[in-house]
Short mmCIF file of C-alpha atoms and ligand atoms in Angstrom, two decimals:
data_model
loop_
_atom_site.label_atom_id
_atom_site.label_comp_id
_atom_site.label_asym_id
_atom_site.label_seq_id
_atom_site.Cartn_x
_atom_site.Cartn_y
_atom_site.Cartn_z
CA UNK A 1 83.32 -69.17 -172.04
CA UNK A 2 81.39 -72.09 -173.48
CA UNK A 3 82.94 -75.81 -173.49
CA UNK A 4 82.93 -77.57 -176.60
CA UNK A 5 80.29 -80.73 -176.55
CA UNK A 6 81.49 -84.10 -175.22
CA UNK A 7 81.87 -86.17 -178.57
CA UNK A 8 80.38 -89.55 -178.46
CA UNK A 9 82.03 -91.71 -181.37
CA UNK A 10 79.55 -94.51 -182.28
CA UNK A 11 80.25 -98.28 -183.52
CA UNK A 12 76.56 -99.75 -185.42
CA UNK A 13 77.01 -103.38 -184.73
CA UNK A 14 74.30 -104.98 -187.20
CA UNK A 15 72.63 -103.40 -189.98
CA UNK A 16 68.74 -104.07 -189.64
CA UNK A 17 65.69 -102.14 -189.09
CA UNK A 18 66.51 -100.51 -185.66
CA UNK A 19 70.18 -99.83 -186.30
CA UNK A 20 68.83 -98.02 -189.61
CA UNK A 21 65.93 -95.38 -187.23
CA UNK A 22 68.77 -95.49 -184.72
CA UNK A 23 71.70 -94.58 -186.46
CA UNK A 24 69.53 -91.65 -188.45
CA UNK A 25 68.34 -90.56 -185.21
CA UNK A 26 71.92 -90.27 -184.05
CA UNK A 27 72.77 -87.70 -187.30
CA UNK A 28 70.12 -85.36 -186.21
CA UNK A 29 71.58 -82.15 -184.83
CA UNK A 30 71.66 -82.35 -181.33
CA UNK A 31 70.85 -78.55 -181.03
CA UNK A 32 67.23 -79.45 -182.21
CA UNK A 33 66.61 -80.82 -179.23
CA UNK A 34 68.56 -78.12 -177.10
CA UNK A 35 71.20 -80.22 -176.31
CA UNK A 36 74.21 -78.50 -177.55
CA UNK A 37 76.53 -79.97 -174.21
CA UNK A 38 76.66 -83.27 -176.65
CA UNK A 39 77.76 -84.57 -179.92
CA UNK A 40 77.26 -87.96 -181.82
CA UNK A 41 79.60 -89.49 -184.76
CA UNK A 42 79.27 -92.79 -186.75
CA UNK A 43 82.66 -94.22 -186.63
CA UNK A 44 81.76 -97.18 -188.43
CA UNK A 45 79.26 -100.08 -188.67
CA UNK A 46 79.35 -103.60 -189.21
CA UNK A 47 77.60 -106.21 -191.12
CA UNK A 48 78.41 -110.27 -190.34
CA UNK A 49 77.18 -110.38 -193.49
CA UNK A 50 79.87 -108.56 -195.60
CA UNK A 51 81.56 -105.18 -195.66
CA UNK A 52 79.67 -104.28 -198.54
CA UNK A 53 76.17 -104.63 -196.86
CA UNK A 54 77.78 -102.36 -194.18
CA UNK A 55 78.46 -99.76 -196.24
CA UNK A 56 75.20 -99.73 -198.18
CA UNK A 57 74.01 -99.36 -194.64
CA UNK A 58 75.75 -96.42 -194.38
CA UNK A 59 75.04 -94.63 -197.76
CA UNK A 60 71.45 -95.37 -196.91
CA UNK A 61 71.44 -93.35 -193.65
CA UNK A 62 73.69 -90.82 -195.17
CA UNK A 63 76.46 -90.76 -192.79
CA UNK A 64 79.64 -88.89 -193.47
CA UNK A 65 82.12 -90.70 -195.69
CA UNK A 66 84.69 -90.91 -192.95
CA UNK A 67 82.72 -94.26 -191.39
CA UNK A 68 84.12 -96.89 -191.80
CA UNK A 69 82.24 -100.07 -192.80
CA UNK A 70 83.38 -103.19 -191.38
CA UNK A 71 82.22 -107.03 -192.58
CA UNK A 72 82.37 -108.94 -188.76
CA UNK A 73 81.60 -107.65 -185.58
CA UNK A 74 84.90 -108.68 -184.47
CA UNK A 75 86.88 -106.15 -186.76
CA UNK A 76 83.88 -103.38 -185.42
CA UNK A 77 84.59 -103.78 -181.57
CA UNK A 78 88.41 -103.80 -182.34
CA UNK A 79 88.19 -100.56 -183.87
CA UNK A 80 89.99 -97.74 -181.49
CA UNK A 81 87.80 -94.90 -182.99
CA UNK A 82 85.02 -96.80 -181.61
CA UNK A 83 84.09 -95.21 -178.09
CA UNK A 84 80.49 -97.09 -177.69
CA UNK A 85 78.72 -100.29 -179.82
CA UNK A 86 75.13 -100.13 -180.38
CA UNK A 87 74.20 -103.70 -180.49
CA UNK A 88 70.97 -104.05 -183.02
CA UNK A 89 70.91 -107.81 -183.42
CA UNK A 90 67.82 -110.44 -182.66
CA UNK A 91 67.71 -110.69 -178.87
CA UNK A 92 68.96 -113.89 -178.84
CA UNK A 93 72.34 -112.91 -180.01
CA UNK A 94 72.52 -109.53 -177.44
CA UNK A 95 74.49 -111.90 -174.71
CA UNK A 96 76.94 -112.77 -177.26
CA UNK A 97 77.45 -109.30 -179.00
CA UNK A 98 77.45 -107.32 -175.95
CA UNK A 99 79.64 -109.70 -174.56
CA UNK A 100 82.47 -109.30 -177.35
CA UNK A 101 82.10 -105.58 -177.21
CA UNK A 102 82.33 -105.26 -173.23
CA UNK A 103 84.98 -107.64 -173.48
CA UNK A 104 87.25 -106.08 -176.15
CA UNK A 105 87.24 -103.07 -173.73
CA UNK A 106 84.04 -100.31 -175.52
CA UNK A 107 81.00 -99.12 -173.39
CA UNK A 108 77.61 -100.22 -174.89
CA UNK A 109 74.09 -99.59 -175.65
CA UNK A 110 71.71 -103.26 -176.43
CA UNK A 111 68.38 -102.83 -177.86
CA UNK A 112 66.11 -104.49 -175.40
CA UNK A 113 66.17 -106.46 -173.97
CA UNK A 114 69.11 -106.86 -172.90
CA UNK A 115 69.64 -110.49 -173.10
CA UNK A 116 67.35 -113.61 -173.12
CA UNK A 117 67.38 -113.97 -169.58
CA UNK A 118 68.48 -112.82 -165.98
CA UNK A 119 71.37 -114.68 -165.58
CA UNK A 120 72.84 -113.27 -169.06
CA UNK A 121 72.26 -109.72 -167.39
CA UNK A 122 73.58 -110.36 -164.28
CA UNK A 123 76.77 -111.39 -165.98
CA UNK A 124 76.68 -108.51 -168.25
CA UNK A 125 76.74 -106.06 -165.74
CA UNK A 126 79.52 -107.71 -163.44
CA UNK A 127 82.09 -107.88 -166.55
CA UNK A 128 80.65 -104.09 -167.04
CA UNK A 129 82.30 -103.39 -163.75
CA UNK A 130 84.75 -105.10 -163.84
CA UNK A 131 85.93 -103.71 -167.31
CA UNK A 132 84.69 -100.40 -166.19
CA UNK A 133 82.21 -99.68 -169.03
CA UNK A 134 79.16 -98.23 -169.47
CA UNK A 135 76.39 -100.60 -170.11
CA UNK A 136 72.66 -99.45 -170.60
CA UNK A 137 69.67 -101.44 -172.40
CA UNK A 138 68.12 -99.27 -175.18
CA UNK A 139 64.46 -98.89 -173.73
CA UNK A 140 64.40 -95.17 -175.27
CA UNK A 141 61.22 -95.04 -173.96
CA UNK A 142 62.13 -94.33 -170.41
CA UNK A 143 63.78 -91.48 -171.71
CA UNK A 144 60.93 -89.33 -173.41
CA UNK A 145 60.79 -86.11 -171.95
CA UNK A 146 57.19 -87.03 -171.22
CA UNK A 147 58.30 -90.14 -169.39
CA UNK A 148 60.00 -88.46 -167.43
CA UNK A 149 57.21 -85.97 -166.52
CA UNK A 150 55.38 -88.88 -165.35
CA UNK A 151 57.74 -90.66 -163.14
CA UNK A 152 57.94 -86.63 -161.55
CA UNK A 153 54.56 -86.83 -161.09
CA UNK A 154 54.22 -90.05 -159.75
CA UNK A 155 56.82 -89.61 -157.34
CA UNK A 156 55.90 -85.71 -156.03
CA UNK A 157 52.73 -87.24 -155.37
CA UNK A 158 50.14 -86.04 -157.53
CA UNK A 159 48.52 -88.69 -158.70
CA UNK A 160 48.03 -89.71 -154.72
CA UNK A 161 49.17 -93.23 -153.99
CA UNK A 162 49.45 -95.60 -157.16
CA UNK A 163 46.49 -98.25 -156.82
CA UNK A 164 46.66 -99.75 -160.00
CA UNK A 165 48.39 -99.55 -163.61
CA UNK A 166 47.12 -101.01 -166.81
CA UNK A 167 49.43 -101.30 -169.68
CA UNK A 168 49.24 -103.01 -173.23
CA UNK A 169 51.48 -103.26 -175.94
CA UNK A 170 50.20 -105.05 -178.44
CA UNK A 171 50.26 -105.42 -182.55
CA UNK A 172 50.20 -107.39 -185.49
CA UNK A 173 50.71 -105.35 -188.63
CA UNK A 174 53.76 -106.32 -189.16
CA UNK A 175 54.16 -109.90 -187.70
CA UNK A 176 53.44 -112.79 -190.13
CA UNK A 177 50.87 -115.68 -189.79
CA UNK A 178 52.34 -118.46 -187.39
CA UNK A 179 53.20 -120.25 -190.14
CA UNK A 180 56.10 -118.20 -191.22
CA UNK A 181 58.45 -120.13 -188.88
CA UNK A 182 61.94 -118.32 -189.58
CA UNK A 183 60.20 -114.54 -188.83
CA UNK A 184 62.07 -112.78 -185.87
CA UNK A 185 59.19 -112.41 -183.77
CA UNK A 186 57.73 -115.76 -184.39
CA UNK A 187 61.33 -118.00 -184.37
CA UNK A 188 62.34 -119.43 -180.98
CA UNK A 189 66.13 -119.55 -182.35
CA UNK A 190 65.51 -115.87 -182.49
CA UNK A 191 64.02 -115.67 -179.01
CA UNK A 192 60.94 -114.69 -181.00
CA UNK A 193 57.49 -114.10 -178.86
CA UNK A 194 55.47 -110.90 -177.68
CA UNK A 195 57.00 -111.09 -174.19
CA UNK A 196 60.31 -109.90 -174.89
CA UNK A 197 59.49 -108.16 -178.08
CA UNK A 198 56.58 -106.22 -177.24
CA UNK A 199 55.72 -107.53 -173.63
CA UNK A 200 58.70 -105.43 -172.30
CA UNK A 201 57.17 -102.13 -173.15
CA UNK A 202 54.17 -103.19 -170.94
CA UNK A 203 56.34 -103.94 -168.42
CA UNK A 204 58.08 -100.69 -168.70
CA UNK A 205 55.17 -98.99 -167.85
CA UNK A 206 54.04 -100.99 -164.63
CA UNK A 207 57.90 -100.49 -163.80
CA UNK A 208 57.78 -96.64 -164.19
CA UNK A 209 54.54 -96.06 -162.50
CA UNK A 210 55.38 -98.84 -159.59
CA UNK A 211 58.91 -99.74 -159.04
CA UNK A 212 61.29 -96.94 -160.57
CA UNK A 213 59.43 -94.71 -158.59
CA UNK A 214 59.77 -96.18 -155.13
CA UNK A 215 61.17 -93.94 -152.85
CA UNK A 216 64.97 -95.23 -152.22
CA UNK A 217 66.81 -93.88 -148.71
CA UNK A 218 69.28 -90.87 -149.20
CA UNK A 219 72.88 -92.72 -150.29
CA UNK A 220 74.00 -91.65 -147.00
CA UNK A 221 72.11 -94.28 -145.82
CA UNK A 222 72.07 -97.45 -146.72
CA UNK A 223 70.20 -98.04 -149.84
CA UNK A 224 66.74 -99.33 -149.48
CA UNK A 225 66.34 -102.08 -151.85
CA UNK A 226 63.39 -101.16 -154.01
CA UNK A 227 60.61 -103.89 -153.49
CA UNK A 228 60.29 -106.95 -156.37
CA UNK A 229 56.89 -107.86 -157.27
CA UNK A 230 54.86 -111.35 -157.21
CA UNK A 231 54.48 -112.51 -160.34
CA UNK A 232 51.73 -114.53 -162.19
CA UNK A 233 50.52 -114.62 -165.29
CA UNK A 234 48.35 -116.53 -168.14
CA UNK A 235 50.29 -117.50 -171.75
CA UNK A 236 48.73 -118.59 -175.08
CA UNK A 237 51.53 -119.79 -177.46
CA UNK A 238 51.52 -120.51 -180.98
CA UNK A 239 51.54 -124.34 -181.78
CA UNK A 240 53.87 -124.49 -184.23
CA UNK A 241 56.71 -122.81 -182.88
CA UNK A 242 56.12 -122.76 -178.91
CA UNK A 243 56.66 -118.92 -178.33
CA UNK A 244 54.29 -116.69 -176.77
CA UNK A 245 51.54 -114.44 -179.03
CA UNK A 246 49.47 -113.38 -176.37
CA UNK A 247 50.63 -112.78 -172.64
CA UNK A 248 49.13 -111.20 -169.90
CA UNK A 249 50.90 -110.42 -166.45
CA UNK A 250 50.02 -109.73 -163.36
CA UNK A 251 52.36 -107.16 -160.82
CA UNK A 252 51.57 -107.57 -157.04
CA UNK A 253 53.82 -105.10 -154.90
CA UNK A 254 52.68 -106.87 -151.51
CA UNK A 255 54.15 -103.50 -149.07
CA UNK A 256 51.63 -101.02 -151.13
CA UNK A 257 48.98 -103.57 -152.58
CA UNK A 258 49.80 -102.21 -156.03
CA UNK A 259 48.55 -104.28 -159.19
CA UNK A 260 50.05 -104.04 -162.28
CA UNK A 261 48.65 -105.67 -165.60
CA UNK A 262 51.30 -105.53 -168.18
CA UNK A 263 49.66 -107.35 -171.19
CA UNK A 264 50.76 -107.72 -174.71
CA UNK A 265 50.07 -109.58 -177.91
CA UNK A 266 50.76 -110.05 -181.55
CA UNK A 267 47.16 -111.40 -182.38
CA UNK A 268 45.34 -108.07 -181.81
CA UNK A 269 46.39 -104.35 -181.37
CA UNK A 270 46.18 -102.01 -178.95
CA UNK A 271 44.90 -99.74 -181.54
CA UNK A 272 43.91 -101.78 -184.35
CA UNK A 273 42.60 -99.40 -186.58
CA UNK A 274 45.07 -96.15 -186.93
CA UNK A 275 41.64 -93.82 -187.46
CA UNK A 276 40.80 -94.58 -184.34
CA UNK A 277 43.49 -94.01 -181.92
CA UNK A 278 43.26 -95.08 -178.36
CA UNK A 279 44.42 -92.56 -175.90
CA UNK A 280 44.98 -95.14 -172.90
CA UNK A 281 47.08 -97.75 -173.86
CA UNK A 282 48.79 -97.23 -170.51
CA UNK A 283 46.32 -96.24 -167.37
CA UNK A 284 48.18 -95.34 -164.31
CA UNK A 285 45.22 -95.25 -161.56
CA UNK A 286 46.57 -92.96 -158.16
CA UNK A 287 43.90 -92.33 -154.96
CA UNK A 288 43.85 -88.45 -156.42
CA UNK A 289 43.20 -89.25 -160.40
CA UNK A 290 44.07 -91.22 -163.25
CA UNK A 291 47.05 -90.34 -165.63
CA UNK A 292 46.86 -92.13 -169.32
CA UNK A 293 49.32 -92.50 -171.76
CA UNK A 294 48.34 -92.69 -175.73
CA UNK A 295 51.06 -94.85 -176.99
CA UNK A 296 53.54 -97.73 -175.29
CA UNK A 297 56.92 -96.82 -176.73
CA UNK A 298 56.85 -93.88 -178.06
CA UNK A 299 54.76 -91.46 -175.87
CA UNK A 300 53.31 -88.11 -177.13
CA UNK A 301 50.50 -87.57 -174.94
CA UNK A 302 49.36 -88.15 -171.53
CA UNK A 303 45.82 -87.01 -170.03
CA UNK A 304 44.83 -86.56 -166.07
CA UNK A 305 41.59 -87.19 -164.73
CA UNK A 306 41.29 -86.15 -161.49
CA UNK A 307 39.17 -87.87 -159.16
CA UNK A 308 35.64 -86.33 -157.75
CA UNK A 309 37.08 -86.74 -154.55
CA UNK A 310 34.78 -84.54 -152.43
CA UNK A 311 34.04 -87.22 -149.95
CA UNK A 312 37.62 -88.41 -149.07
CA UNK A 313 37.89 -84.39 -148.76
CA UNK A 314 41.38 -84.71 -150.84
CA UNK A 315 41.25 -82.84 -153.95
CA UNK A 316 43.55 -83.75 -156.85
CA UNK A 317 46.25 -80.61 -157.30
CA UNK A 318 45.51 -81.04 -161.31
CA UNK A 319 42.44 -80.27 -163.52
CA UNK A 320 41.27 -82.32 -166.55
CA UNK A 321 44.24 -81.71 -169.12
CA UNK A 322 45.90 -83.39 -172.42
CA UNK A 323 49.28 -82.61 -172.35
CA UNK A 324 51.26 -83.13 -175.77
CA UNK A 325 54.77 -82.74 -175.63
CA UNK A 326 56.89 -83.20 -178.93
CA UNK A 327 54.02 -84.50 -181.50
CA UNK A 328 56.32 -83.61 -183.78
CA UNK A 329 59.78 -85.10 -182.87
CA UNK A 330 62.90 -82.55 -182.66
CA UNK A 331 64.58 -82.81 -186.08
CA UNK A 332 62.09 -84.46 -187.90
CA UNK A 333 64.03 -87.86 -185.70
CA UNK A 334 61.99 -90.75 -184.56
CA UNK A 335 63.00 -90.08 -180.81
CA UNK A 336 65.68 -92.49 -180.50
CA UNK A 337 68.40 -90.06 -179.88
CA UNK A 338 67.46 -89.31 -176.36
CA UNK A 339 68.53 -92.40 -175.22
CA UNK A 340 72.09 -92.09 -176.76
CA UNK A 341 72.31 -88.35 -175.48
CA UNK A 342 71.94 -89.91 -172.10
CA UNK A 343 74.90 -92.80 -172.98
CA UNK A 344 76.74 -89.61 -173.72
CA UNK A 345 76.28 -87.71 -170.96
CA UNK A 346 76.85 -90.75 -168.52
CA UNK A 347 79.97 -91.49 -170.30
CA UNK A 348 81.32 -87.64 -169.55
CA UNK A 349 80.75 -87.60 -166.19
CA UNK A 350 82.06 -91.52 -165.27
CA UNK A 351 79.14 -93.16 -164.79
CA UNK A 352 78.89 -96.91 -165.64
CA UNK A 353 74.89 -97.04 -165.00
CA UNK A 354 71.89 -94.67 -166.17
CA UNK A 355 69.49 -93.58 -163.18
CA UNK A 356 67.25 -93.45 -165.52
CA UNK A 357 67.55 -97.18 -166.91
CA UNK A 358 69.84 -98.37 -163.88
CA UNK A 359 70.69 -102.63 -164.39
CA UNK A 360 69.27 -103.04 -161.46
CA UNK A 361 66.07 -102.57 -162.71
CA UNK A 362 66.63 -104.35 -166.18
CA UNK A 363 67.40 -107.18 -164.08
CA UNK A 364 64.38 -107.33 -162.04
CA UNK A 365 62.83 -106.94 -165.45
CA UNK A 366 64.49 -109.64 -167.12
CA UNK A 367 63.60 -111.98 -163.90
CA UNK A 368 59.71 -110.78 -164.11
CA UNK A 369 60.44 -111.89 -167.68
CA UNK A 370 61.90 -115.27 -166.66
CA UNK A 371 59.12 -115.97 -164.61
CA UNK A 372 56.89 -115.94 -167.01
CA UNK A 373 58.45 -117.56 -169.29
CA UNK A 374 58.55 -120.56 -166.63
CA UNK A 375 54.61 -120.53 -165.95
CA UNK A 376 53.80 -120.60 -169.79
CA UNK A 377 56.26 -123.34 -170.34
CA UNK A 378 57.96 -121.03 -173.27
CA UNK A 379 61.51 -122.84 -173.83
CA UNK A 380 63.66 -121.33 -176.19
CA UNK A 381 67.22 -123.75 -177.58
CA UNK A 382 69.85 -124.18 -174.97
CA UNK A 383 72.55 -121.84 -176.82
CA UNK A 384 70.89 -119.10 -176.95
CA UNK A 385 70.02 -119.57 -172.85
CA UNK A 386 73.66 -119.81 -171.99
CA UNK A 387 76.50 -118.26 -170.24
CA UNK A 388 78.99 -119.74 -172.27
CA UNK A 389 81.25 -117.45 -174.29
CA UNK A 390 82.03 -117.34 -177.29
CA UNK A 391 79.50 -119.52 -178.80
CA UNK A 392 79.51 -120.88 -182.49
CA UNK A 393 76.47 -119.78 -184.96
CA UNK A 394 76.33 -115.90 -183.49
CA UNK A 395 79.04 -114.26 -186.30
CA UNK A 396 81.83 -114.14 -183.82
N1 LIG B 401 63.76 -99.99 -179.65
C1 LIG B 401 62.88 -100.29 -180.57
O1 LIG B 401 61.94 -99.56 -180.84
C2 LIG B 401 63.04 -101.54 -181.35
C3 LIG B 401 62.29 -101.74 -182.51
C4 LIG B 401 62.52 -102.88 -183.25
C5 LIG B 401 63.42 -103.81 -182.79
N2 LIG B 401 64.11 -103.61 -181.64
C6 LIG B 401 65.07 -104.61 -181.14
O2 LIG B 401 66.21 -104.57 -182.00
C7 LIG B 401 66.71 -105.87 -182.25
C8 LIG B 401 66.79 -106.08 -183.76
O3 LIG B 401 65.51 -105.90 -184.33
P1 LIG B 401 65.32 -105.47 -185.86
O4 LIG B 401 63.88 -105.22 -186.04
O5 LIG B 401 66.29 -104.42 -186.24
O6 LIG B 401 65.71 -106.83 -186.58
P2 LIG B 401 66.19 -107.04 -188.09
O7 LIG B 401 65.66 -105.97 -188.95
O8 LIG B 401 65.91 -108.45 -188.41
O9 LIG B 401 67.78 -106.82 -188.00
C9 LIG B 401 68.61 -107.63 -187.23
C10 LIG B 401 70.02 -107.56 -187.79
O10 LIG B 401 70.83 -108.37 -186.97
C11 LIG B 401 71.88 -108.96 -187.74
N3 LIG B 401 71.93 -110.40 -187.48
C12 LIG B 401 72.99 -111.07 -187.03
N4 LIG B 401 72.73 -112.36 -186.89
C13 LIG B 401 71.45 -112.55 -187.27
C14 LIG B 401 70.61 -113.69 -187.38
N5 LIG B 401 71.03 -114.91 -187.07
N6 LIG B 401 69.35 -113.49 -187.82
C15 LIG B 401 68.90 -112.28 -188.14
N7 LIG B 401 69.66 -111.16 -188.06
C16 LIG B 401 70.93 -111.30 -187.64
C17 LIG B 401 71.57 -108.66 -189.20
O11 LIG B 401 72.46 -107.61 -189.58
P3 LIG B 401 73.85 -107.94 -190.36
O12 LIG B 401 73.53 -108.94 -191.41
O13 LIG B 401 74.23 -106.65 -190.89
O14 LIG B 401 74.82 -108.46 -189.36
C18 LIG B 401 70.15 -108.12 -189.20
O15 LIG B 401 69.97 -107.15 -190.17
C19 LIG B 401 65.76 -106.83 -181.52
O16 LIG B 401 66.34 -107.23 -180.31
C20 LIG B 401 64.52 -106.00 -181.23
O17 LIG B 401 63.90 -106.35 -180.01
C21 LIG B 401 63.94 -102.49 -180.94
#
């Protein structure tokens, strides 16, 4: 006898560009993607704006009639329908939407990062606990099926000890000059920047290849705590508004010697030119070969190199390949939805953390983050820095 899938009923807390490729993503038929144990619903969406722009939100994504659309975020994360919020607001308001949606008692999902700092986090996940709710930042890259086919081989040992990793996220197409002030990426009330914009996807990557992958101690045990790296780093911001556009960081994991460069900008591209792709944005260098990936958040292809290693006599277990895995993404989606099917999952079985994207790990993120922040000198207002809850000027 088959079970019926684990419904997942879904509360779209903002209405901008991600919760519009998210919320599609989440009407795709999870069967597409051969996972038939699960089953996503929009119960509604909200808009600080107005109801109306809430439900033009929803006619635009073509969700079933039976969502309702809500005009404050307050109304949304009272809604009893509602099982999970996906918070899709500017970074600098995550803290305070998260915050009302763990606190009036639903699990949720933030788009990353989580919060403007590691203090935020750290708060985030202890009222998590203590409300017993599932909290997870939305770094759907992590959750690629090709991602995860690289942390495998990282950690079976492939690749041979990790030496070094290389990773860039960078682009302007779509950022303004740095003279239009109010823009999301370029406005420090909006915790603008390329750190935690794009920067995190960089960071990702060095985090995959060099500190996900760390071997922990069987739970019997006592965990091993998974080993932090040094941090230091170089920052060029822009003059008139004091955030970051180009930012380049440097990973030391002093027990293994490992480097990671996690750069990122919003002055150049990784690939500037689309007719001329480049297939190593991300370069993960092991003692057996070198594994590349062609694209920062949204992977498609990875390519090993394996090392002419006749003289250390230790031959890489791989030959030259390109593997592509989902060019074309399962229901014509944009590859969103295998971050929620894990929300859903994790929800089923009890869990209040991923192990895929654990807050442990977010929060060593967010603290690599903070550190950088420090050495480049990039300050954003106090309000959006703080603890305090609830805080004037975020729609609450
Ligand atoms: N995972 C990814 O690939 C990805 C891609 C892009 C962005 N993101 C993340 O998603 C978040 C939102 O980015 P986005 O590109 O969707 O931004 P966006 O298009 O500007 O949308 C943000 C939405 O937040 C709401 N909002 C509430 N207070 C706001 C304020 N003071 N200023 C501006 N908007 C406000 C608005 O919706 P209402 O008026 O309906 O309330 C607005 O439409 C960011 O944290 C970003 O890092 C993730």
């Amino acid at each position: 006898m088959t079970s019926l899938p684990f419904t997942l009923r879904w509360g779209i807390l903002a209405t901008g560009g991600i919760a519009t490729t998210f919320t599609k993503d989440l009407l795709i038929d999870p069967e597409t993607r051969s996972a038939g144990d699960i089953r996503h619903v929009i119960a509604a969406a909200a808009s600080s704006t107005s109801a109306s722009r809430a439900r033009d939100f929803l006619s635009s994504v073509n969700a079933p009639s039976s969502s309702k659309a809500y005009g404050s975020y307050k109304e949304l994360v009272q809604d009893k329908d509602v099982d999970i919020v996906y918070v899709a607001t500017p970074h600098s308001h995550h803290y305070q939407h998260t915050r009302l949606a763990l606190e009036a008692g639903k699990h949720v999902l933030v788009e990353k990062p989580i919060t403007v700092n590691a203090q935020q986090c750290a708060k985030l996940r202890q009222l998590a606990q203590e409300k017993n709710k599932f909290l997870m930042e939305a770094v759907w890259t992590r959750f690629f099926p090709l991602s995860r086919e690289i942390c495998n081989l990282i950690q079976n040992g492939s690749l041979g000890n990790i030496v070094r990793v290389y990773a860039d996220f960078s682009f302007w197409n779509d950022v303004p000059t740095e003279f239009d002030t109010q823009h999301r990426m370029i406005n420090p009330e909006l915790a603008g920047g390329a750190l935690l914009d794009l920067g995190i996807y960089s960071l990702t990557w060095v985090f995959m290849a060099l500190y996900h992958t760390q071997q922990q101690q069987e739970p019997a045990t006592a965990v091993k705590k998974r080993e932090e790296p040094v941090v230091s780093s170089a920052v060029t911001k822009y003059e008139t508004t004091g955030v970051d556009q180009t930012t380049t960081v440097l990973l030391h994991f002093p027990s293994t010697g490992a480097h990671g460069v996690a750069s990122t900008s919003i002055q150049v591209a990784t690939t500037p030119n689309p007719a001329h792709a480049s297939p190593d944005a991300i370069r993960i260098q092991g003692t057996l070969g070198d594994l590349t990936v062609n694209y920062a958040p949204r992977p498609r292809t990875y390519t090993l190199i394996p090392a002419g290693n006749e003289k250390r006599g230790q031959p890489a277990p791989f030959a030259y390949q390109v593997v592509t895995k989902h060019e074309d993404i399962p229901g014509g989606g944009h590859g969103m939805f295998w971050e929620a099917d894990e929300c859903a999952r994790c929800i089923r079985d009890g869990k209040l953390e991923s192990g895929v994207c654990g807050l442990e790990e977010t929060e060593v993120v967010m603290r690599v983050m903070d550190q950088v922040r420090r050495q480049g000198g990039v300050v954003y207002p106090e309000g959006i820095e703080s603890l305090e809850f609830p805080l004037g000027g975020f729609g609450l």
